mmCIF file of N, CA and C in Angstrom:
data_model
loop_
_atom_site.group_PDB
_atom_site.id
_atom_site.type_symbol
_atom_site.label_atom_id
_atom_site.label_comp_id
_atom_site.label_asym_id
_atom_site.label_seq_id
_atom_site.Cartn_x
_atom_site.Cartn_y
_atom_site.Cartn_z
ATOM 1 N N MET A 210 115.125 110.417 111.566
ATOM 2 C CA MET A 210 114.168 109.378 111.924
ATOM 3 C C MET A 210 114.880 108.336 112.790
ATOM 4 N N GLY A 211 114.241 107.913 113.848
ATOM 5 C CA GLY A 211 114.838 106.964 114.774
ATOM 6 C C GLY A 211 114.688 105.527 114.317
ATOM 7 N N GLN A 212 115.251 104.640 115.120
ATOM 8 C CA GLN A 212 115.124 103.210 114.880
ATOM 9 C C GLN A 212 113.865 102.750 115.599
ATOM 10 N N TYR A 213 112.878 102.286 114.853
ATOM 11 C CA TYR A 213 111.606 101.927 115.446
ATOM 12 C C TYR A 213 111.670 100.541 116.075
ATOM 13 N N PRO A 214 111.065 100.394 117.257
ATOM 14 C CA PRO A 214 110.959 99.057 117.843
ATOM 15 C C PRO A 214 109.972 98.239 117.016
ATOM 16 N N THR A 215 110.020 96.947 117.166
ATOM 17 C CA THR A 215 109.112 96.087 116.426
ATOM 18 C C THR A 215 107.665 96.324 116.831
ATOM 19 N N CYS A 216 107.442 96.530 118.135
ATOM 20 C CA CYS A 216 106.064 96.651 118.609
ATOM 21 C C CYS A 216 106.027 97.380 119.949
ATOM 22 N N ILE A 217 104.992 98.181 120.126
ATOM 23 C CA ILE A 217 104.671 98.745 121.435
ATOM 24 C C ILE A 217 103.369 98.081 121.834
ATOM 25 N N HIS A 218 103.322 97.562 123.052
ATOM 26 C CA HIS A 218 102.142 96.830 123.503
ATOM 27 C C HIS A 218 101.756 97.307 124.901
ATOM 28 N N SER A 219 100.487 97.602 125.105
ATOM 29 C CA SER A 219 100.000 98.029 126.422
ATOM 30 C C SER A 219 98.606 97.476 126.644
ATOM 31 N N VAL A 220 98.278 97.308 127.918
ATOM 32 C CA VAL A 220 96.926 96.923 128.308
ATOM 33 C C VAL A 220 96.461 97.947 129.336
ATOM 34 N N ILE A 221 95.285 98.524 129.090
ATOM 35 C CA ILE A 221 94.717 99.479 130.032
ATOM 36 C C ILE A 221 93.314 99.028 130.403
ATOM 37 N N SER A 222 92.810 99.582 131.503
ATOM 38 C CA SER A 222 91.425 99.290 131.876
ATOM 39 C C SER A 222 90.519 100.272 131.146
ATOM 40 N N ASN A 223 89.241 100.084 131.271
ATOM 41 C CA ASN A 223 88.283 100.987 130.640
ATOM 42 C C ASN A 223 88.004 102.203 131.533
ATOM 43 N N ASN A 224 89.020 102.669 132.197
ATOM 44 C CA ASN A 224 88.946 103.829 133.074
ATOM 45 C C ASN A 224 89.560 105.033 132.352
ATOM 46 N N PRO A 225 88.856 106.159 132.263
ATOM 47 C CA PRO A 225 89.402 107.333 131.569
ATOM 48 C C PRO A 225 90.766 107.792 132.101
ATOM 49 N N LYS A 226 91.040 107.593 133.389
ATOM 50 C CA LYS A 226 92.343 107.961 133.950
ATOM 51 C C LYS A 226 93.454 107.136 133.303
ATOM 52 N N ASP A 227 93.195 105.852 133.074
ATOM 53 C CA ASP A 227 94.176 104.991 132.406
ATOM 54 C C ASP A 227 94.431 105.472 130.981
ATOM 55 N N LEU A 228 93.367 105.929 130.307
ATOM 56 C CA LEU A 228 93.515 106.443 128.951
ATOM 57 C C LEU A 228 94.442 107.646 128.932
ATOM 58 N N ASN A 229 94.217 108.603 129.820
ATOM 59 C CA ASN A 229 95.066 109.796 129.861
ATOM 60 C C ASN A 229 96.521 109.448 130.143
ATOM 61 N N GLN A 230 96.742 108.555 131.084
ATOM 62 C CA GLN A 230 98.109 108.140 131.418
ATOM 63 C C GLN A 230 98.758 107.429 130.227
ATOM 64 N N PHE A 231 98.004 106.555 129.569
ATOM 65 C CA PHE A 231 98.527 105.842 128.401
ATOM 66 C C PHE A 231 98.926 106.812 127.296
ATOM 67 N N LEU A 232 98.060 107.792 127.004
ATOM 68 C CA LEU A 232 98.344 108.742 125.926
ATOM 69 C C LEU A 232 99.566 109.596 126.236
ATOM 70 N N GLU A 233 99.759 109.981 127.498
ATOM 71 C CA GLU A 233 100.956 110.732 127.886
ATOM 72 C C GLU A 233 102.206 109.891 127.680
ATOM 73 N N THR A 234 102.159 108.656 128.139
ATOM 74 C CA THR A 234 103.298 107.752 127.988
ATOM 75 C C THR A 234 103.583 107.490 126.514
ATOM 76 N N LEU A 235 102.538 107.288 125.718
ATOM 77 C CA LEU A 235 102.709 107.032 124.288
ATOM 78 C C LEU A 235 103.371 108.220 123.607
ATOM 79 N N GLY A 236 102.925 109.431 123.939
ATOM 80 C CA GLY A 236 103.522 110.622 123.353
ATOM 81 C C GLY A 236 105.011 110.685 123.610
ATOM 82 N N SER A 237 105.424 110.403 124.836
ATOM 83 C CA SER A 237 106.851 110.397 125.183
ATOM 84 C C SER A 237 107.591 109.311 124.415
ATOM 85 N N ARG A 238 106.974 108.161 124.326
ATOM 86 C CA ARG A 238 107.617 107.028 123.631
ATOM 87 C C ARG A 238 107.806 107.327 122.141
ATOM 88 N N LEU A 239 106.807 107.940 121.508
ATOM 89 C CA LEU A 239 106.915 108.279 120.089
ATOM 90 C C LEU A 239 107.965 109.370 119.863
ATOM 91 N N GLU A 240 108.104 110.277 120.831
ATOM 92 C CA GLU A 240 109.160 111.297 120.752
ATOM 93 C C GLU A 240 110.537 110.653 120.847
ATOM 94 N N GLU A 241 110.693 109.711 121.776
ATOM 95 C CA GLU A 241 111.978 109.033 121.987
ATOM 96 C C GLU A 241 112.468 108.329 120.726
ATOM 97 N N ILE A 242 111.554 107.733 119.984
ATOM 98 C CA ILE A 242 111.987 107.002 118.795
ATOM 99 C C ILE A 242 112.036 107.904 117.560
ATOM 100 N N GLU A 243 111.781 109.203 117.781
ATOM 101 C CA GLU A 243 111.889 110.206 116.732
ATOM 102 C C GLU A 243 110.979 109.923 115.535
ATOM 103 N N LEU A 244 109.784 109.476 115.840
ATOM 104 C CA LEU A 244 108.782 109.296 114.795
ATOM 105 C C LEU A 244 108.398 110.682 114.285
ATOM 106 N N GLU A 245 108.256 110.828 112.972
ATOM 107 C CA GLU A 245 107.899 112.133 112.415
ATOM 108 C C GLU A 245 106.655 112.658 113.107
ATOM 109 N N LEU A 246 106.641 113.958 113.377
ATOM 110 C CA LEU A 246 105.569 114.575 114.143
ATOM 111 C C LEU A 246 104.194 114.332 113.524
ATOM 112 N N VAL A 247 104.080 114.455 112.211
ATOM 113 C CA VAL A 247 102.770 114.272 111.564
ATOM 114 C C VAL A 247 102.271 112.834 111.743
ATOM 115 N N VAL A 248 103.166 111.865 111.690
ATOM 116 C CA VAL A 248 102.784 110.455 111.860
ATOM 117 C C VAL A 248 102.424 110.197 113.325
ATOM 118 N N ALA A 249 103.250 110.697 114.240
ATOM 119 C CA ALA A 249 102.981 110.517 115.669
ATOM 120 C C ALA A 249 101.641 111.145 116.043
ATOM 121 N N THR A 250 101.355 112.313 115.493
ATOM 122 C CA THR A 250 100.093 112.994 115.777
ATOM 123 C C THR A 250 98.914 112.169 115.275
ATOM 124 N N ARG A 251 99.030 111.622 114.086
ATOM 125 C CA ARG A 251 97.945 110.778 113.552
ATOM 126 C C ARG A 251 97.704 109.563 114.434
ATOM 127 N N VAL A 252 98.789 108.913 114.842
ATOM 128 C CA VAL A 252 98.657 107.743 115.710
ATOM 129 C C VAL A 252 97.953 108.136 117.004
ATOM 130 N N GLN A 253 98.388 109.225 117.623
ATOM 131 C CA GLN A 253 97.810 109.643 118.898
ATOM 132 C C GLN A 253 96.349 110.066 118.767
ATOM 133 N N VAL A 254 96.020 110.841 117.754
ATOM 134 C CA VAL A 254 94.639 111.291 117.571
ATOM 135 C C VAL A 254 93.722 110.091 117.332
ATOM 136 N N CYS A 255 94.143 109.199 116.446
ATOM 137 C CA CYS A 255 93.317 108.019 116.143
ATOM 138 C C CYS A 255 93.153 107.132 117.371
ATOM 139 N N LEU A 256 94.242 106.916 118.109
ATOM 140 C CA LEU A 256 94.133 106.087 119.312
ATOM 141 C C LEU A 256 93.252 106.745 120.361
ATOM 142 N N ASP A 257 93.369 108.047 120.527
ATOM 143 C CA ASP A 257 92.527 108.751 121.480
ATOM 144 C C ASP A 257 91.054 108.535 121.130
ATOM 145 N N GLU A 258 90.716 108.665 119.857
ATOM 146 C CA GLU A 258 89.325 108.472 119.425
ATOM 147 C C GLU A 258 88.855 107.035 119.647
ATOM 148 N N MET A 259 89.659 106.066 119.219
ATOM 149 C CA MET A 259 89.264 104.656 119.327
ATOM 150 C C MET A 259 89.132 104.228 120.791
ATOM 151 N N LEU A 260 90.099 104.634 121.615
ATOM 152 C CA LEU A 260 90.062 104.244 123.025
ATOM 153 C C LEU A 260 88.941 104.966 123.770
ATOM 154 N N SER A 261 88.727 106.228 123.462
ATOM 155 C CA SER A 261 87.637 106.972 124.100
ATOM 156 C C SER A 261 86.290 106.325 123.785
ATOM 157 N N ASN A 262 86.094 105.930 122.527
ATOM 158 C CA ASN A 262 84.850 105.258 122.149
ATOM 159 C C ASN A 262 84.678 103.942 122.893
ATOM 160 N N ALA A 263 85.747 103.157 122.963
ATOM 161 C CA ALA A 263 85.658 101.865 123.663
ATOM 162 C C ALA A 263 85.316 102.079 125.130
ATOM 163 N N ILE A 264 85.926 103.076 125.756
ATOM 164 C CA ILE A 264 85.678 103.329 127.175
ATOM 165 C C ILE A 264 84.267 103.866 127.397
ATOM 166 N N LYS A 265 83.831 104.818 126.579
ATOM 167 C CA LYS A 265 82.511 105.454 126.773
ATOM 168 C C LYS A 265 81.348 104.536 126.438
ATOM 169 N N TYR A 266 81.492 103.773 125.346
ATOM 170 C CA TYR A 266 80.329 103.054 124.816
ATOM 171 C C TYR A 266 80.443 101.532 124.863
ATOM 172 N N GLY A 267 81.615 101.014 125.159
ATOM 173 C CA GLY A 267 81.824 99.579 125.045
ATOM 174 C C GLY A 267 81.494 98.761 126.271
ATOM 175 N N TYR A 268 81.224 99.438 127.387
ATOM 176 C CA TYR A 268 81.023 98.704 128.637
ATOM 177 C C TYR A 268 79.807 99.241 129.385
ATOM 178 N N PRO A 269 79.027 98.346 129.972
ATOM 179 C CA PRO A 269 77.942 98.806 130.840
ATOM 180 C C PRO A 269 78.544 99.525 132.059
ATOM 181 N N PRO A 270 77.763 100.423 132.684
ATOM 182 C CA PRO A 270 78.279 101.103 133.872
ATOM 183 C C PRO A 270 78.752 100.090 134.925
ATOM 184 N N GLU A 271 79.813 100.432 135.577
ATOM 185 C CA GLU A 271 80.377 99.623 136.672
ATOM 186 C C GLU A 271 81.059 98.333 136.216
ATOM 187 N N LYS A 272 81.140 98.066 134.903
ATOM 188 C CA LYS A 272 81.857 96.870 134.455
ATOM 189 C C LYS A 272 83.297 97.254 134.124
ATOM 190 N N THR A 273 84.221 96.523 134.714
ATOM 191 C CA THR A 273 85.633 96.744 134.434
ATOM 192 C C THR A 273 86.035 95.859 133.260
ATOM 193 N N GLY A 274 86.756 96.443 132.341
ATOM 194 C CA GLY A 274 87.207 95.691 131.181
ATOM 195 C C GLY A 274 88.659 96.003 130.866
ATOM 196 N N GLN A 275 89.190 95.258 129.922
ATOM 197 C CA GLN A 275 90.567 95.456 129.495
ATOM 198 C C GLN A 275 90.602 95.815 128.020
ATOM 199 N N ILE A 276 91.451 96.777 127.706
ATOM 200 C CA ILE A 276 91.659 97.203 126.332
ATOM 201 C C ILE A 276 93.144 97.052 126.030
ATOM 202 N N GLU A 277 93.416 96.311 124.987
ATOM 203 C CA GLU A 277 94.787 96.022 124.596
ATOM 204 C C GLU A 277 95.137 96.864 123.371
ATOM 205 N N VAL A 278 96.295 97.507 123.426
ATOM 206 C CA VAL A 278 96.766 98.330 122.321
ATOM 207 C C VAL A 278 98.089 97.758 121.834
ATOM 208 N N SER A 279 98.170 97.571 120.534
ATOM 209 C CA SER A 279 99.397 97.073 119.918
ATOM 210 C C SER A 279 99.735 97.973 118.732
ATOM 211 N N ILE A 280 100.960 98.479 118.717
ATOM 212 C CA ILE A 280 101.433 99.327 117.628
ATOM 213 C C ILE A 280 102.620 98.610 117.001
ATOM 214 N N THR A 281 102.461 98.227 115.751
ATOM 215 C CA THR A 281 103.501 97.461 115.054
ATOM 216 C C THR A 281 104.050 98.298 113.910
ATOM 217 N N TYR A 282 105.363 98.353 113.830
ATOM 218 C CA TYR A 282 106.027 99.116 112.778
ATOM 219 C C TYR A 282 106.365 98.177 111.637
ATOM 220 N N GLU A 283 105.879 98.510 110.458
ATOM 221 C CA GLU A 283 106.189 97.739 109.262
ATOM 222 C C GLU A 283 106.990 98.631 108.332
ATOM 223 N N THR A 284 107.363 98.146 107.184
ATOM 224 C CA THR A 284 108.252 98.857 106.275
ATOM 225 C C THR A 284 107.808 100.281 105.986
ATOM 226 N N ASP A 285 106.561 100.469 105.619
ATOM 227 C CA ASP A 285 106.119 101.797 105.211
ATOM 228 C C ASP A 285 104.859 102.272 105.933
ATOM 229 N N GLU A 286 104.507 101.596 107.025
ATOM 230 C CA GLU A 286 103.322 101.992 107.757
ATOM 231 C C GLU A 286 103.360 101.486 109.189
ATOM 232 N N ILE A 287 102.483 102.055 109.980
ATOM 233 C CA ILE A 287 102.292 101.610 111.360
ATOM 234 C C ILE A 287 100.910 100.984 111.428
ATOM 235 N N VAL A 288 100.834 99.797 112.005
ATOM 236 C CA VAL A 288 99.553 99.122 112.184
ATOM 237 C C VAL A 288 99.198 99.215 113.663
ATOM 238 N N VAL A 289 98.030 99.786 113.938
ATOM 239 C CA VAL A 289 97.580 99.953 115.315
ATOM 240 C C VAL A 289 96.352 99.081 115.522
ATOM 241 N N SER A 290 96.392 98.277 116.572
ATOM 242 C CA SER A 290 95.291 97.379 116.893
ATOM 243 C C SER A 290 94.769 97.725 118.289
ATOM 244 N N VAL A 291 93.455 97.888 118.387
ATOM 245 C CA VAL A 291 92.790 98.146 119.667
ATOM 246 C C VAL A 291 91.804 97.006 119.878
ATOM 247 N N THR A 292 92.049 96.204 120.903
ATOM 248 C CA THR A 292 91.217 95.035 121.181
ATOM 249 C C THR A 292 90.564 95.215 122.544
ATOM 250 N N ASP A 293 89.238 95.083 122.586
ATOM 251 C CA ASP A 293 88.537 95.243 123.860
ATOM 252 C C ASP A 293 87.568 94.094 124.076
ATOM 253 N N ASP A 294 87.220 93.903 125.343
ATOM 254 C CA ASP A 294 86.263 92.848 125.700
ATOM 255 C C ASP A 294 84.893 93.442 126.009
ATOM 256 N N GLY A 295 84.582 94.548 125.350
ATOM 257 C CA GLY A 295 83.296 95.219 125.527
ATOM 258 C C GLY A 295 82.211 94.620 124.655
ATOM 259 N N VAL A 296 81.088 95.322 124.603
ATOM 260 C CA VAL A 296 79.955 94.856 123.814
ATOM 261 C C VAL A 296 80.326 94.828 122.330
ATOM 262 N N PRO A 297 79.731 93.914 121.554
ATOM 263 C CA PRO A 297 80.047 93.859 120.119
ATOM 264 C C PRO A 297 79.681 95.173 119.422
ATOM 265 N N PHE A 298 80.643 95.737 118.697
ATOM 266 C CA PHE A 298 80.381 96.970 117.970
ATOM 267 C C PHE A 298 81.457 97.203 116.927
ATOM 268 N N ASP A 299 81.034 97.457 115.702
ATOM 269 C CA ASP A 299 81.946 97.802 114.617
ATOM 270 C C ASP A 299 81.807 99.300 114.350
ATOM 271 N N PRO A 300 82.744 100.112 114.811
ATOM 272 C CA PRO A 300 82.620 101.561 114.643
ATOM 273 C C PRO A 300 82.751 102.016 113.194
ATOM 274 N N PHE A 301 83.319 101.177 112.355
ATOM 275 C CA PHE A 301 83.588 101.583 110.979
ATOM 276 C C PHE A 301 82.405 101.379 110.034
ATOM 277 N N THR A 302 81.321 100.764 110.531
ATOM 278 C CA THR A 302 80.161 100.559 109.662
ATOM 279 C C THR A 302 79.278 101.786 109.589
ATOM 280 N N ARG A 303 79.479 102.703 110.484
ATOM 281 C CA ARG A 303 78.676 103.929 110.458
ATOM 282 C C ARG A 303 78.954 104.680 109.165
ATOM 283 N N ASP A 304 77.903 105.201 108.544
ATOM 284 C CA ASP A 304 78.066 105.966 107.314
ATOM 285 C C ASP A 304 78.941 107.184 107.560
ATOM 286 N N ASP A 305 79.668 107.588 106.532
ATOM 287 C CA ASP A 305 80.457 108.807 106.636
ATOM 288 C C ASP A 305 79.528 109.979 106.905
ATOM 289 N N LEU A 306 80.041 110.923 107.633
ATOM 290 C CA LEU A 306 79.230 112.086 107.996
ATOM 291 C C LEU A 306 78.899 112.915 106.763
ATOM 292 N N ASP A 307 77.646 113.240 106.623
ATOM 293 C CA ASP A 307 77.250 114.117 105.527
ATOM 294 C C ASP A 307 76.808 115.471 106.063
ATOM 295 N N SER A 308 77.036 115.681 107.354
ATOM 296 C CA SER A 308 76.581 116.924 107.971
ATOM 297 C C SER A 308 77.733 117.862 108.323
ATOM 298 N N LEU A 309 78.920 117.621 107.791
ATOM 299 C CA LEU A 309 80.070 118.440 108.155
ATOM 300 C C LEU A 309 79.940 119.894 107.715
ATOM 301 N N ASP A 310 79.170 120.142 106.691
ATOM 302 C CA ASP A 310 79.030 121.519 106.229
ATOM 303 C C ASP A 310 77.872 122.244 106.915
ATOM 304 N N LEU A 311 77.188 121.585 107.833
ATOM 305 C CA LEU A 311 76.112 122.226 108.596
ATOM 306 C C LEU A 311 76.693 122.964 109.798
ATOM 307 N N ASP A 312 75.937 123.892 110.334
ATOM 308 C CA ASP A 312 76.329 124.542 111.581
ATOM 309 C C ASP A 312 76.381 123.493 112.677
ATOM 310 N N ILE A 313 77.221 123.713 113.658
ATOM 311 C CA ILE A 313 77.431 122.740 114.730
ATOM 312 C C ILE A 313 76.120 122.361 115.416
ATOM 313 N N GLU A 314 75.202 123.319 115.581
ATOM 314 C CA GLU A 314 73.929 123.040 116.250
ATOM 315 C C GLU A 314 73.041 122.110 115.431
ATOM 316 N N ASP A 315 73.262 122.075 114.117
ATOM 317 C CA ASP A 315 72.404 121.285 113.234
ATOM 318 C C ASP A 315 72.969 119.900 112.917
ATOM 319 N N ARG A 316 74.179 119.620 113.391
ATOM 320 C CA ARG A 316 74.807 118.325 113.096
ATOM 321 C C ARG A 316 74.269 117.228 113.999
ATOM 322 N N GLU A 317 74.308 116.011 113.469
ATOM 323 C CA GLU A 317 73.960 114.830 114.241
ATOM 324 C C GLU A 317 75.061 114.592 115.278
ATOM 325 N N ILE A 318 74.680 114.143 116.471
ATOM 326 C CA ILE A 318 75.665 113.869 117.513
ATOM 327 C C ILE A 318 76.377 112.565 117.204
ATOM 328 N N GLY A 319 77.696 112.565 117.413
ATOM 329 C CA GLY A 319 78.495 111.358 117.273
ATOM 330 C C GLY A 319 79.031 111.138 115.872
ATOM 331 N N GLY A 320 80.049 110.284 115.801
ATOM 332 C CA GLY A 320 80.593 109.885 114.514
ATOM 333 C C GLY A 320 81.781 110.687 114.029
ATOM 334 N N LEU A 321 82.012 111.867 114.608
ATOM 335 C CA LEU A 321 83.103 112.702 114.122
ATOM 336 C C LEU A 321 84.462 112.043 114.384
ATOM 337 N N GLY A 322 84.632 111.429 115.545
ATOM 338 C CA GLY A 322 85.899 110.776 115.872
ATOM 339 C C GLY A 322 86.241 109.666 114.891
ATOM 340 N N ILE A 323 85.278 108.828 114.580
ATOM 341 C CA ILE A 323 85.513 107.737 113.623
ATOM 342 C C ILE A 323 85.755 108.306 112.231
ATOM 343 N N HIS A 324 85.072 109.378 111.894
ATOM 344 C CA HIS A 324 85.315 110.063 110.616
ATOM 345 C C HIS A 324 86.773 110.516 110.541
ATOM 346 N N ILE A 325 87.286 111.060 111.631
ATOM 347 C CA ILE A 325 88.689 111.496 111.690
ATOM 348 C C ILE A 325 89.623 110.306 111.499
ATOM 349 N N VAL A 326 89.349 109.212 112.193
ATOM 350 C CA VAL A 326 90.196 108.013 112.069
ATOM 351 C C VAL A 326 90.205 107.525 110.622
ATOM 352 N N LYS A 327 89.023 107.432 110.015
ATOM 353 C CA LYS A 327 88.931 106.951 108.635
ATOM 354 C C LYS A 327 89.718 107.844 107.671
ATOM 355 N N ASN A 328 89.776 109.142 107.963
ATOM 356 C CA ASN A 328 90.481 110.059 107.071
ATOM 357 C C ASN A 328 91.975 110.150 107.342
ATOM 358 N N MET A 329 92.414 109.863 108.551
ATOM 359 C CA MET A 329 93.844 109.896 108.870
ATOM 360 C C MET A 329 94.539 108.586 108.526
ATOM 361 N N ALA A 330 93.797 107.500 108.575
ATOM 362 C CA ALA A 330 94.368 106.181 108.307
ATOM 363 C C ALA A 330 94.239 105.853 106.819
ATOM 364 N N SER A 331 95.156 105.021 106.340
ATOM 365 C CA SER A 331 95.060 104.588 104.945
ATOM 366 C C SER A 331 93.989 103.512 104.782
ATOM 367 N N ARG A 332 93.717 102.771 105.864
ATOM 368 C CA ARG A 332 92.633 101.791 105.864
ATOM 369 C C ARG A 332 92.279 101.448 107.303
ATOM 370 N N VAL A 333 91.081 100.875 107.479
ATOM 371 C CA VAL A 333 90.592 100.482 108.795
ATOM 372 C C VAL A 333 89.949 99.106 108.688
ATOM 373 N N ASP A 334 89.850 98.419 109.823
ATOM 374 C CA ASP A 334 89.282 97.073 109.821
ATOM 375 C C ASP A 334 88.709 96.760 111.200
ATOM 376 N N HIS A 335 87.613 96.020 111.221
ATOM 377 C CA HIS A 335 87.018 95.535 112.472
ATOM 378 C C HIS A 335 86.747 94.040 112.335
ATOM 379 N N GLN A 336 87.016 93.314 113.416
ATOM 380 C CA GLN A 336 86.650 91.899 113.508
ATOM 381 C C GLN A 336 86.134 91.647 114.919
ATOM 382 N N ARG A 337 85.261 90.687 115.040
ATOM 383 C CA ARG A 337 84.796 90.246 116.353
ATOM 384 C C ARG A 337 85.246 88.811 116.501
ATOM 385 N N GLN A 338 86.148 88.548 117.462
ATOM 386 C CA GLN A 338 86.673 87.201 117.674
ATOM 387 C C GLN A 338 86.693 86.898 119.163
ATOM 388 N N THR A 339 86.234 85.741 119.518
ATOM 389 C CA THR A 339 86.253 85.263 120.894
ATOM 390 C C THR A 339 85.784 86.337 121.878
ATOM 391 N N ASN A 340 84.610 86.874 121.618
ATOM 392 C CA ASN A 340 83.999 87.884 122.486
ATOM 393 C C ASN A 340 84.836 89.153 122.651
ATOM 394 N N ARG A 341 85.604 89.474 121.625
ATOM 395 C CA ARG A 341 86.440 90.671 121.661
ATOM 396 C C ARG A 341 86.299 91.441 120.348
ATOM 397 N N ASN A 342 86.253 92.762 120.457
ATOM 398 C CA ASN A 342 86.318 93.638 119.285
ATOM 399 C C ASN A 342 87.785 93.874 118.948
ATOM 400 N N ILE A 343 88.124 93.694 117.712
ATOM 401 C CA ILE A 343 89.485 93.973 117.246
ATOM 402 C C ILE A 343 89.367 95.021 116.150
ATOM 403 N N ASN A 344 89.804 96.227 116.478
ATOM 404 C CA ASN A 344 89.767 97.335 115.533
ATOM 405 C C ASN A 344 91.194 97.702 115.168
ATOM 406 N N ARG A 345 91.451 97.762 113.855
ATOM 407 C CA ARG A 345 92.805 98.096 113.389
ATOM 408 C C ARG A 345 92.740 99.261 112.426
ATOM 409 N N PHE A 346 93.817 100.016 112.431
ATOM 410 C CA PHE A 346 93.978 101.057 111.432
ATOM 411 C C PHE A 346 95.455 101.174 111.071
ATOM 412 N N TRP A 347 95.693 101.609 109.852
ATOM 413 C CA TRP A 347 97.037 101.687 109.279
ATOM 414 C C TRP A 347 97.376 103.152 109.023
ATOM 415 N N ILE A 348 98.547 103.586 109.522
ATOM 416 C CA ILE A 348 99.015 104.948 109.313
ATOM 417 C C ILE A 348 100.306 104.889 108.487
ATOM 418 N N PRO A 349 100.311 105.497 107.303
ATOM 419 C CA PRO A 349 101.535 105.509 106.476
ATOM 420 C C PRO A 349 102.665 106.267 107.166
ATOM 421 N N LEU A 350 103.887 105.812 106.982
ATOM 422 C CA LEU A 350 105.048 106.486 107.558
ATOM 423 C C LEU A 350 105.475 107.708 106.763
ATOM 424 N N SER A 351 104.931 107.891 105.589
ATOM 425 C CA SER A 351 105.314 109.082 104.825
ATOM 426 C C SER A 351 104.093 109.814 104.317
#
């Protein structure tokens, strides 16, 4: 296990190209610090879901916005914060999916990504402050 930095911080636009570039860079950065593969994978999957949702649903067409990502290493967990200046929305209030055992054609559209985040993280949180959505999730280091 590597020596973890105190924090990784990035700001991206609500452009899908920025998301792809950020995720590639993040993957390399997590490899460099030798974060356990299962933990790094959880961080990346959850961030991909949270950022994709913010980009797809958080902004009206043609509006440019900023999404801030902060990854903080604590004693036994990683705290990931995704802050955007998009429309007010708490993704964690959606009910857990009850259609997972249905055939794909019979399932309700949407919600699977947040379901994944809720199950990979030990806890999740949303706040709306100063016209910004602040979504956090905690990933255990072990």
